N, CA and C atoms as an extended XYZ file, in Angstrom:
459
Properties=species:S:1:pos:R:3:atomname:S:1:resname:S:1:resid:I:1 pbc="F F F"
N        18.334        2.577       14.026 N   UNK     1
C        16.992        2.008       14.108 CA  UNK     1
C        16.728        1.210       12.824 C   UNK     1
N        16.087       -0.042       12.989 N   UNK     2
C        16.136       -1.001       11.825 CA  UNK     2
C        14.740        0.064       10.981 C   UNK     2
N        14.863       -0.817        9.785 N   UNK     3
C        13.870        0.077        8.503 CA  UNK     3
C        12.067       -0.695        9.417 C   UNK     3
N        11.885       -1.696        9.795 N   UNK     4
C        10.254       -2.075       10.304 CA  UNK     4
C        10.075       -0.770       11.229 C   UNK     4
N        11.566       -0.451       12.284 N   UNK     5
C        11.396        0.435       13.441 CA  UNK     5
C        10.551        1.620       13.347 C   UNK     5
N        11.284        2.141       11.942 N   UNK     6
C        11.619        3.479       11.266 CA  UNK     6
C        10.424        3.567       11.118 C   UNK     6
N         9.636        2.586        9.992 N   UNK     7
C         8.121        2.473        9.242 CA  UNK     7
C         7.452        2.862       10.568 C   UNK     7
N         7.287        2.098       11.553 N   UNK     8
C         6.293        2.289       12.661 CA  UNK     8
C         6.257        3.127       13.398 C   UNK     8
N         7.290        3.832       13.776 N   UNK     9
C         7.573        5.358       14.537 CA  UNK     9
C         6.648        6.329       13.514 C   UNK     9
N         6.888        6.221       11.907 N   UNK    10
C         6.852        7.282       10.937 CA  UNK    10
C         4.895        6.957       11.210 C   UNK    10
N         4.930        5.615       11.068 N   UNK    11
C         3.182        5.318       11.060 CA  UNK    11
C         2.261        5.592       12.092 C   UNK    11
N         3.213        5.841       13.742 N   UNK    12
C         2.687        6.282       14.690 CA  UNK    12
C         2.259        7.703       14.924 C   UNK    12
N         3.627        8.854       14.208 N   UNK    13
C         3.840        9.784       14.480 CA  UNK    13
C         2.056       10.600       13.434 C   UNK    13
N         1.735        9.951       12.212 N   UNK    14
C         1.651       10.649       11.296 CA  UNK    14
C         0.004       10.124       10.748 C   UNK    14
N        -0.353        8.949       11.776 N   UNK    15
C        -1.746        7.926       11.884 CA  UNK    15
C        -2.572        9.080       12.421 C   UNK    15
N        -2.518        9.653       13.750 N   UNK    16
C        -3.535       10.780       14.400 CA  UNK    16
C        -4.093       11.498       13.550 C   UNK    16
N        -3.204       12.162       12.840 N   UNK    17
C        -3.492       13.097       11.788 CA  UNK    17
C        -4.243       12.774       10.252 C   UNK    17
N        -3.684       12.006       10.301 N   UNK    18
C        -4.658       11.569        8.934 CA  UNK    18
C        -5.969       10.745        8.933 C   UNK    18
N        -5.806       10.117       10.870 N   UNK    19
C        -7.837        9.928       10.891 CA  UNK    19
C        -8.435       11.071       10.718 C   UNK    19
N        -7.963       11.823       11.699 N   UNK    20
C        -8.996       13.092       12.209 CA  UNK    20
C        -9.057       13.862       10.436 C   UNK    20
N        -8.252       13.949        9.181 N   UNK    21
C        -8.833       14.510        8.438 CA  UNK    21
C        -9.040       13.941        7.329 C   UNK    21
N        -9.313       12.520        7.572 N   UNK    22
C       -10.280       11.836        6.329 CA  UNK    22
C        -9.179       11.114        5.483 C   UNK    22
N        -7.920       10.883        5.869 N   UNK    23
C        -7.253        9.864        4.731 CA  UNK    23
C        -6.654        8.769        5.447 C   UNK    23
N        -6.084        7.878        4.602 N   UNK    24
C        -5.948        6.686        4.781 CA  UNK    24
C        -4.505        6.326        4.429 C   UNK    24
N        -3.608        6.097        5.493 N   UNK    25
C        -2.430        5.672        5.296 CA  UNK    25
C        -2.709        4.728        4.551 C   UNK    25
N        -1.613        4.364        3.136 N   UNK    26
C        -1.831        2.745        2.321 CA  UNK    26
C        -0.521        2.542        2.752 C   UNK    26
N         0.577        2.892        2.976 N   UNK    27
C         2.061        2.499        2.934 CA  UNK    27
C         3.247        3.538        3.357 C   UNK    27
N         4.072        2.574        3.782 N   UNK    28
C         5.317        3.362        4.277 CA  UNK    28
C         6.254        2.303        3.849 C   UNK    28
N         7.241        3.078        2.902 N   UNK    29
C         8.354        2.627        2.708 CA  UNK    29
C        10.011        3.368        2.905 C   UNK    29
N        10.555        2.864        3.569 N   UNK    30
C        12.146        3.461        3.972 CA  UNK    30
C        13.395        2.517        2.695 C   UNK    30
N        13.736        3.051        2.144 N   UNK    31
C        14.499        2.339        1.178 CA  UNK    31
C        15.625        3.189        0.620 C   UNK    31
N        16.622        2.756       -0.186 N   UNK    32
C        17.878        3.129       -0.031 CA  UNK    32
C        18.326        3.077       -2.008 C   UNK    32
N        18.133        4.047       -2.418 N   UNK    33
C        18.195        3.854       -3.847 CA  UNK    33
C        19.260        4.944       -4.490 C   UNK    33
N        20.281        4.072       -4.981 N   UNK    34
C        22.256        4.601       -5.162 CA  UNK    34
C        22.300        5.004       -3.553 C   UNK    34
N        23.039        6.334       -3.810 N   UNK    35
C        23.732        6.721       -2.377 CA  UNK    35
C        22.555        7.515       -1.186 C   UNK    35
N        21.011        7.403       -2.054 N   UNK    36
C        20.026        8.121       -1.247 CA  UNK    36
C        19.386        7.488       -0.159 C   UNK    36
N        18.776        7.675        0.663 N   UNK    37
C        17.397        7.141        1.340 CA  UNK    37
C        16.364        7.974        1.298 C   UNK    37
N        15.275        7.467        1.017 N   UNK    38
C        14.149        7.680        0.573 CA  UNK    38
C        13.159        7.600        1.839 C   UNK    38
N        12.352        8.157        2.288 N   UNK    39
C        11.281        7.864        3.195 CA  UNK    39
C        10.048        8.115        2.777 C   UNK    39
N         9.060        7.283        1.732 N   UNK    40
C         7.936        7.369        1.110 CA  UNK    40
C         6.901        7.471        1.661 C   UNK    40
N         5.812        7.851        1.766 N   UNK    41
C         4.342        8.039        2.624 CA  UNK    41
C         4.030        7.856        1.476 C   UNK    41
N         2.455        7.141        1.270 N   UNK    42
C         1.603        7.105        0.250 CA  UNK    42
C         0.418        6.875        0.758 C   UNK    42
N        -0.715        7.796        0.473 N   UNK    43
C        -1.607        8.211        1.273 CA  UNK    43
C        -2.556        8.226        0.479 C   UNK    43
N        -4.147        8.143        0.844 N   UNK    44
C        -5.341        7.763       -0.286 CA  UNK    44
C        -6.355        9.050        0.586 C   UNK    44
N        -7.664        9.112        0.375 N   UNK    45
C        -8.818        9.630        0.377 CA  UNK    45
C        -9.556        9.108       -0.446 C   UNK    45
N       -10.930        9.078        0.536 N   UNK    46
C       -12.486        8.942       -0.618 CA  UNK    46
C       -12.223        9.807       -1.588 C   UNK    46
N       -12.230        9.933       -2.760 N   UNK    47
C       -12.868       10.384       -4.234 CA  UNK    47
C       -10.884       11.154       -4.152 C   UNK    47
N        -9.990       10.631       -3.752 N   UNK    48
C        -8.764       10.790       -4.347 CA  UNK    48
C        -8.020       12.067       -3.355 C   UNK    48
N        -6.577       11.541       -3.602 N   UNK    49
C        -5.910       12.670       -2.722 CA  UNK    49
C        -4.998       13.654       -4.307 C   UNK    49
N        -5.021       14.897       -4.029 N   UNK    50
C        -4.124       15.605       -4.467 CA  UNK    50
C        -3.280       16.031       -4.433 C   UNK    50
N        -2.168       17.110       -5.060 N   UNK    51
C        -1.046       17.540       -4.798 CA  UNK    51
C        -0.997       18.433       -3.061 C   UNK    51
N        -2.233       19.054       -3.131 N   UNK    52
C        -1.836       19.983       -1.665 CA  UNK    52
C        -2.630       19.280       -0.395 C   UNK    52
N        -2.967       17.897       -0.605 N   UNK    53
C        -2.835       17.110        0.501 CA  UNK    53
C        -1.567       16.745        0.595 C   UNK    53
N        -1.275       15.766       -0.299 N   UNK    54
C         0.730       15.712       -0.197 CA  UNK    54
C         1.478       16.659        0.554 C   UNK    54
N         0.982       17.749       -0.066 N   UNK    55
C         1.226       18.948        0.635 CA  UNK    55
C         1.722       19.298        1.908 C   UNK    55
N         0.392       19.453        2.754 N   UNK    56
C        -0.458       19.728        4.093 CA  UNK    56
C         0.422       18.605        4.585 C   UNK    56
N         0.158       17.081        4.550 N   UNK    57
C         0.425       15.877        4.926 CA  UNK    57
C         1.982       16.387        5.157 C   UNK    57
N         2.783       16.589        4.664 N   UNK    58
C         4.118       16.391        4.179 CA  UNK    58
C         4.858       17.385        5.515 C   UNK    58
N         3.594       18.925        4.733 N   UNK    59
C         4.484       19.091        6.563 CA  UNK    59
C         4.035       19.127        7.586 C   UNK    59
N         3.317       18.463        8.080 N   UNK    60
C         2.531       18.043        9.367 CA  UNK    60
C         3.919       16.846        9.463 C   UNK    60
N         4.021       15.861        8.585 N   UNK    61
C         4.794       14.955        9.320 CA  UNK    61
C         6.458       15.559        9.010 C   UNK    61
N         6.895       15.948        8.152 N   UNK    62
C         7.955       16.789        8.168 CA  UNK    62
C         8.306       17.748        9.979 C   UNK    62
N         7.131       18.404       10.399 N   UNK    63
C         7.702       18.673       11.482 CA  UNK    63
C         7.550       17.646       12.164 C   UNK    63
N         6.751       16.329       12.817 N   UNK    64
C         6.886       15.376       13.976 CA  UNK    64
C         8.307       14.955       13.537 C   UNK    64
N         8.869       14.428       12.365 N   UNK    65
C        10.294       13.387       12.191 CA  UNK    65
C        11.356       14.712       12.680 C   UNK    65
N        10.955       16.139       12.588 N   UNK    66
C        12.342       17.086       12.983 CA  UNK    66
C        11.987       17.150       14.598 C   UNK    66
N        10.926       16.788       14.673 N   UNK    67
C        10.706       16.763       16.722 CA  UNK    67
C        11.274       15.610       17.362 C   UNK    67
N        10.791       14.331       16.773 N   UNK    68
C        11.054       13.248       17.243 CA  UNK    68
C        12.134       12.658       16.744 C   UNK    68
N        12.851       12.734       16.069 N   UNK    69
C        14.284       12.618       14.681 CA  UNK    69
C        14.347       10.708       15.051 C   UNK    69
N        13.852        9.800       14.485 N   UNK    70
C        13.751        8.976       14.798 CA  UNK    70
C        14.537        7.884       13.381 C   UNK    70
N        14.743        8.877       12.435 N   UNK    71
C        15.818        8.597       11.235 CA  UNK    71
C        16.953        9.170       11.487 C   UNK    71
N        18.104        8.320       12.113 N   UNK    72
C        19.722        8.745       12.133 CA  UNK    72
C        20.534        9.495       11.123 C   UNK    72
N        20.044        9.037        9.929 N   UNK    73
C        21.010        9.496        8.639 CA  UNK    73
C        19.876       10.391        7.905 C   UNK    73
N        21.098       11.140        6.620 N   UNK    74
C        19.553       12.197        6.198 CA  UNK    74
C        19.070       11.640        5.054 C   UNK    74
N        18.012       11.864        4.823 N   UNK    75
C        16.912       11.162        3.979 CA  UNK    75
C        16.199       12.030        2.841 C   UNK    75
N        15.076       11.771        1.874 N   UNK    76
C        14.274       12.686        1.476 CA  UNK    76
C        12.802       12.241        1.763 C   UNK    76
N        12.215       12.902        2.091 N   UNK    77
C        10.701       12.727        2.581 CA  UNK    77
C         9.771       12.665        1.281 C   UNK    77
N         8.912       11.919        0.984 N   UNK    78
C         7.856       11.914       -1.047 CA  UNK    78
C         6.592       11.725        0.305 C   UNK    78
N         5.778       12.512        0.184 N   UNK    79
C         4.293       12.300        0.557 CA  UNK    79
C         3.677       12.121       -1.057 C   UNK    79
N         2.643       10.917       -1.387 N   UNK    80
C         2.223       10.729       -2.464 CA  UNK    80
C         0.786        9.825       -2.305 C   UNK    80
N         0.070        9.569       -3.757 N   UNK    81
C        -0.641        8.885       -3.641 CA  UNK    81
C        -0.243        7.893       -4.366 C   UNK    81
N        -0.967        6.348       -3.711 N   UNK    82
C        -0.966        5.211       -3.911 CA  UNK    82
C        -0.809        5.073       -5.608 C   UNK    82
N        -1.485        5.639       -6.422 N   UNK    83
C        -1.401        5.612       -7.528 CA  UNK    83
C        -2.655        4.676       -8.564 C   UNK    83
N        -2.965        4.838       -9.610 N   UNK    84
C        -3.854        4.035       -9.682 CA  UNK    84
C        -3.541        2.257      -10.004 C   UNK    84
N        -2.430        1.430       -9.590 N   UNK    85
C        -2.579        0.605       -9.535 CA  UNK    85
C        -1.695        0.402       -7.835 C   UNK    85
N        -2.908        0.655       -6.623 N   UNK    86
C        -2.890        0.747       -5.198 CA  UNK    86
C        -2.082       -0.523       -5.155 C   UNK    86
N        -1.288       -0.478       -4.174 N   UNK    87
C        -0.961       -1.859       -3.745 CA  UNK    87
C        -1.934       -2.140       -2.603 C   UNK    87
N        -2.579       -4.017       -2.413 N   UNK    88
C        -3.306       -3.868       -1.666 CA  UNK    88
C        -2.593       -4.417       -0.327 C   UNK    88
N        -2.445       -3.953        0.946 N   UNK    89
C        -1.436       -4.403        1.813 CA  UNK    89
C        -1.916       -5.464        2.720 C   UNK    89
N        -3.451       -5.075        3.124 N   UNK    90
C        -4.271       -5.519        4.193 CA  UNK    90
C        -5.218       -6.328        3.882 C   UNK    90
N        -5.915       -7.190        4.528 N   UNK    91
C        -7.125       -7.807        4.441 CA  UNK    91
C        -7.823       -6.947        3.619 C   UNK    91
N        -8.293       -5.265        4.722 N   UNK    92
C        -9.686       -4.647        4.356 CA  UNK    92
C        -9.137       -4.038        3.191 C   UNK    92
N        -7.715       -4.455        2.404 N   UNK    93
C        -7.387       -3.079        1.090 CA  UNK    93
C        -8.061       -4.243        0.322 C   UNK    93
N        -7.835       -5.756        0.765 N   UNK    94
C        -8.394       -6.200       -0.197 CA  UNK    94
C       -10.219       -6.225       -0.871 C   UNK    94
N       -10.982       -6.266        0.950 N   UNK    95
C       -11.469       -6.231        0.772 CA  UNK    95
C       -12.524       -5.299       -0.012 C   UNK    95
N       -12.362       -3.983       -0.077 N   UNK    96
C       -12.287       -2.767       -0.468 CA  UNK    96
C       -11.708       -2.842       -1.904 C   UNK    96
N       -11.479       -4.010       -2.336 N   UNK    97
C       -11.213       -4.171       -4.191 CA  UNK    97
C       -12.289       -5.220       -4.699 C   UNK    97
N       -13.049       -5.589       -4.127 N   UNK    98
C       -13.698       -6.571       -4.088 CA  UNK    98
C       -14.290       -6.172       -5.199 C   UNK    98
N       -14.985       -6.253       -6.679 N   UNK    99
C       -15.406       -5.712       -8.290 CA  UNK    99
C       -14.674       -5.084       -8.609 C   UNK    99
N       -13.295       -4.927       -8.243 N   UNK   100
C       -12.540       -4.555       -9.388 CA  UNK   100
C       -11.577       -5.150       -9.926 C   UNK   100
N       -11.123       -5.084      -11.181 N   UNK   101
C        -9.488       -5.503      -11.803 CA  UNK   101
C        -8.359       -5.289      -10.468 C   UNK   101
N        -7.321       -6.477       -9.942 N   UNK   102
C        -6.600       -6.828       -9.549 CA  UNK   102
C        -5.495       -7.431      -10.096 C   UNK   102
N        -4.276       -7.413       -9.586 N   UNK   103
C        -3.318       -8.173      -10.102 CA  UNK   103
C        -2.693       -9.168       -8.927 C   UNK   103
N        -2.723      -10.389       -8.799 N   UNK   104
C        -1.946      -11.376       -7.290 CA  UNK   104
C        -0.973      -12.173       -7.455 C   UNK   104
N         0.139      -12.060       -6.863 N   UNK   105
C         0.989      -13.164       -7.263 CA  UNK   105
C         1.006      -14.025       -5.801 C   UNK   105
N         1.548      -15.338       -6.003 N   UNK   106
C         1.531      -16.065       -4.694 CA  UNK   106
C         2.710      -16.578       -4.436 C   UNK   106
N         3.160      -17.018       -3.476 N   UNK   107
C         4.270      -17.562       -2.972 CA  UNK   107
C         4.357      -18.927       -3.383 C   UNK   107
N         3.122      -19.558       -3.535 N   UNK   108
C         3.110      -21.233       -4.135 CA  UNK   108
C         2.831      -21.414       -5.304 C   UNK   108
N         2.465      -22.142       -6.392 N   UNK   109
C         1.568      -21.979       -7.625 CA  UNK   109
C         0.058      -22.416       -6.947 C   UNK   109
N        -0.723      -21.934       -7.782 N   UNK   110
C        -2.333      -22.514       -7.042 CA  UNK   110
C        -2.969      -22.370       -8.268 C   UNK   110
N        -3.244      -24.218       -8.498 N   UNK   111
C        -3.657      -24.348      -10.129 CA  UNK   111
C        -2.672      -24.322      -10.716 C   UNK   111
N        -1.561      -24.262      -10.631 N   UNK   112
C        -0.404      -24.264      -11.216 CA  UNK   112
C         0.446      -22.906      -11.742 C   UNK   112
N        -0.290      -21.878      -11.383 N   UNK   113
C         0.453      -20.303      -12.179 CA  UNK   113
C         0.925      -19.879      -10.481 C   UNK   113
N         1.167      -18.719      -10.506 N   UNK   114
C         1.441      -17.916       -9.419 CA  UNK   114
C         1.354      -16.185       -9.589 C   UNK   114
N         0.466      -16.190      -10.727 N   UNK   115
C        -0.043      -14.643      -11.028 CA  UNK   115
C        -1.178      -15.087      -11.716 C   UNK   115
N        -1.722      -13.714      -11.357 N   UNK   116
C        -3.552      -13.985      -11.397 CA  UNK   116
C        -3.750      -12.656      -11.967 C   UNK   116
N        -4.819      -12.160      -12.962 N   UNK   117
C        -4.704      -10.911      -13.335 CA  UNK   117
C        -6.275      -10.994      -13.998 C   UNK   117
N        -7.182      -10.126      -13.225 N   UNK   118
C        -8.529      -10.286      -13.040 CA  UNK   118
C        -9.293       -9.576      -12.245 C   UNK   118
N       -10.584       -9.845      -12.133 N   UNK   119
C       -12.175       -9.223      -11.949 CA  UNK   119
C       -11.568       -9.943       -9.880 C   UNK   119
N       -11.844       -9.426       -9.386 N   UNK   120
C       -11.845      -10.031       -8.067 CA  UNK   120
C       -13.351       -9.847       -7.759 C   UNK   120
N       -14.018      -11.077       -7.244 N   UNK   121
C       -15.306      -11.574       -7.521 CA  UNK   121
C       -15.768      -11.274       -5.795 C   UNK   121
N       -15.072      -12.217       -5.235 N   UNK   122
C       -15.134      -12.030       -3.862 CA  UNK   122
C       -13.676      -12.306       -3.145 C   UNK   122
N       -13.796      -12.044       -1.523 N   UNK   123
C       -13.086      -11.792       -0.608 CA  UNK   123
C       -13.621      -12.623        0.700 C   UNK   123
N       -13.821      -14.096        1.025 N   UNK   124
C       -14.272      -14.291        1.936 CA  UNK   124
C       -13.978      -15.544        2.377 C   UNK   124
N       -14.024      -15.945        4.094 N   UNK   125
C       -13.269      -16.852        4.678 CA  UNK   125
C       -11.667      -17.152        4.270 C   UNK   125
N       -11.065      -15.609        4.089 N   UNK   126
C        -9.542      -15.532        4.224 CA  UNK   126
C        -9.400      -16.584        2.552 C   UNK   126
N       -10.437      -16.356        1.999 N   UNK   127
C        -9.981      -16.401       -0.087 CA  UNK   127
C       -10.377      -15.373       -1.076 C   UNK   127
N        -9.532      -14.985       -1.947 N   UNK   128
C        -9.929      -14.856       -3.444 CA  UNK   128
C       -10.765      -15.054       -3.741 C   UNK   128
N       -11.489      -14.691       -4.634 N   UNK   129
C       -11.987      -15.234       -6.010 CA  UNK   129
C       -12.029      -14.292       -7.094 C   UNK   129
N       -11.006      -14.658       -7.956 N   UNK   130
C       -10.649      -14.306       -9.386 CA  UNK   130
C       -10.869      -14.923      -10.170 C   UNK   130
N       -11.655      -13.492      -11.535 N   UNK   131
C       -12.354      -14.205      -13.078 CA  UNK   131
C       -11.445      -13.630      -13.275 C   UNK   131
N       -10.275      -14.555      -14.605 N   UNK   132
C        -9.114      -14.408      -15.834 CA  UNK   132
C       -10.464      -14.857      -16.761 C   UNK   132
N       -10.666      -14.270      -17.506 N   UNK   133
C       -11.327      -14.767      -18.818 CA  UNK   133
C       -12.440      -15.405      -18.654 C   UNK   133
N       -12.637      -16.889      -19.084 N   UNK   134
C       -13.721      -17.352      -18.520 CA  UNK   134
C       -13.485      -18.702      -17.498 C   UNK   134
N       -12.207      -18.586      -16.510 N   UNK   135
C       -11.449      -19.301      -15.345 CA  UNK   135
C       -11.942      -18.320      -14.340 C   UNK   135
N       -12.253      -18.740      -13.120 N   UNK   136
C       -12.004      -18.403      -11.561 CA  UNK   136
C       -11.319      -19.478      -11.372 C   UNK   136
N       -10.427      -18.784       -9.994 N   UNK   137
C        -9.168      -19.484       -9.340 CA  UNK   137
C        -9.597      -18.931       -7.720 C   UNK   137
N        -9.886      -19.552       -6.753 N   UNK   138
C        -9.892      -19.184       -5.692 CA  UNK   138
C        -8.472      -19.413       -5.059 C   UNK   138
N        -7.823      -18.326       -4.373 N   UNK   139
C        -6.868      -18.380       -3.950 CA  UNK   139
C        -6.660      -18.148       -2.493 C   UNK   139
N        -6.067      -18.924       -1.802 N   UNK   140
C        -6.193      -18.757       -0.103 CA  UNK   140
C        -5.257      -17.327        0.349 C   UNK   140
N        -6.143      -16.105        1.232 N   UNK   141
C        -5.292      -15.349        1.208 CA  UNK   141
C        -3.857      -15.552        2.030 C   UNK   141
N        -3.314      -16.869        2.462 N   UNK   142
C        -1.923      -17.055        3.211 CA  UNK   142
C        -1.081      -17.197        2.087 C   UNK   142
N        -1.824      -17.683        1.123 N   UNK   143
C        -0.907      -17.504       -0.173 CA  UNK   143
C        -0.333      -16.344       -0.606 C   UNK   143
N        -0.988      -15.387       -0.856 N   UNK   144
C        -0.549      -14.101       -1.298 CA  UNK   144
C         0.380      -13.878       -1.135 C   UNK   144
N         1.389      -13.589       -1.935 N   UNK   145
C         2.738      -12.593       -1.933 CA  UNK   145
C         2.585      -11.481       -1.902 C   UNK   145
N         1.655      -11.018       -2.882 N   UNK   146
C         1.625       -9.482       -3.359 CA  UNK   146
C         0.156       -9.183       -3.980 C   UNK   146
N        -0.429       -8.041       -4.018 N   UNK   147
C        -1.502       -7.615       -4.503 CA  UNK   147
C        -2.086       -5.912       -4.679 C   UNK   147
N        -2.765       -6.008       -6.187 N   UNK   148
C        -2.662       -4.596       -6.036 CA  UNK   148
C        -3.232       -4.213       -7.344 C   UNK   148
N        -4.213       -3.097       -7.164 N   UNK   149
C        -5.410       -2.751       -8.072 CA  UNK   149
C        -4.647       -3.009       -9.703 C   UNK   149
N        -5.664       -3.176      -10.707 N   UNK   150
C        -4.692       -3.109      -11.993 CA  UNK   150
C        -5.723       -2.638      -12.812 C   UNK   150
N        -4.826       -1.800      -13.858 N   UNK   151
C        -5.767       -1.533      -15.190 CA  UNK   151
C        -5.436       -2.980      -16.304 C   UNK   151
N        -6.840       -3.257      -16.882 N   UNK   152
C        -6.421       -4.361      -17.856 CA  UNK   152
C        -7.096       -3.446      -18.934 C   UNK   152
N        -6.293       -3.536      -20.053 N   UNK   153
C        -6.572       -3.003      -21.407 CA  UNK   153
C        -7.446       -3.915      -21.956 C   UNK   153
């Protein structure tokens, strides 16, 4: 089963469960690091997730992947949280950063850079708007490569 397959079986199996008790899938990653594979969950809540959600989470979906075995080879399972610099994946992750420090890189330059590291002002008609200093850069979100909460010192 290709790694998108894998993600979406793991996101189907393991979505029910985490509406009905208040968290928020941010990501699934299947990846292959030296001779391991890795199968990452990273999971959020209002006012933060902890170790014995990881927990709980871990084996709730620990038993669906031994029911449904939808990973061929053996793996290690990390239930975790996003961390505090979230990656933002979606429209609404972005929108949902909207006053805070962000970090964006883009696939094109826009204005000429292709990283942005700033106050995200607004989120609207599918743009950006990021304060660097005393610059805003509105950036179209088709641009986006990548995005994701940041601490600025």
């Amino acid at each position: 089963m290709s790694t998108p397959k894998i993600k979406a079986a793991v996101e189907d199996m393991i979505q029910p469960y985490l509406a009905d008790n208040g968290f928020e899938l941010v990501d699934i990653e299947y990846v292959k690091e030296g001779s391991n594979w890795f199968l990452r969950v990273f999971v959020d809540k209002e006012g933060g997730i902890d170790i014995d959600d990881c927990g709980r989470i871990s084996e709730v979906l620990s038993e669906k992947l031994d029911k449904d075995d939808p990973i061929p080879s053996a793996y290690f399972l990390e239930v975790s949280s996003p961390g505090a610099e979230r990656p933002l994946k979606k429209a609404e992750d972005v929108r949902k950063a909207v006053g805070k420090d962000v970090f964006v890189t883009t696939y094109e330059p826009v204005d000429g850079q292709k990283e942005f590291e700033g106050r995200l002002l607004s989120f609207e008609q599918d743009e950006l708007l990021i304060q660097t200093g005393k610059k805003q850069y509105a950036i179209p979100y088709a641009k986006v490569a990548s995005a994701r909460l940041a601490i600025i010192f």
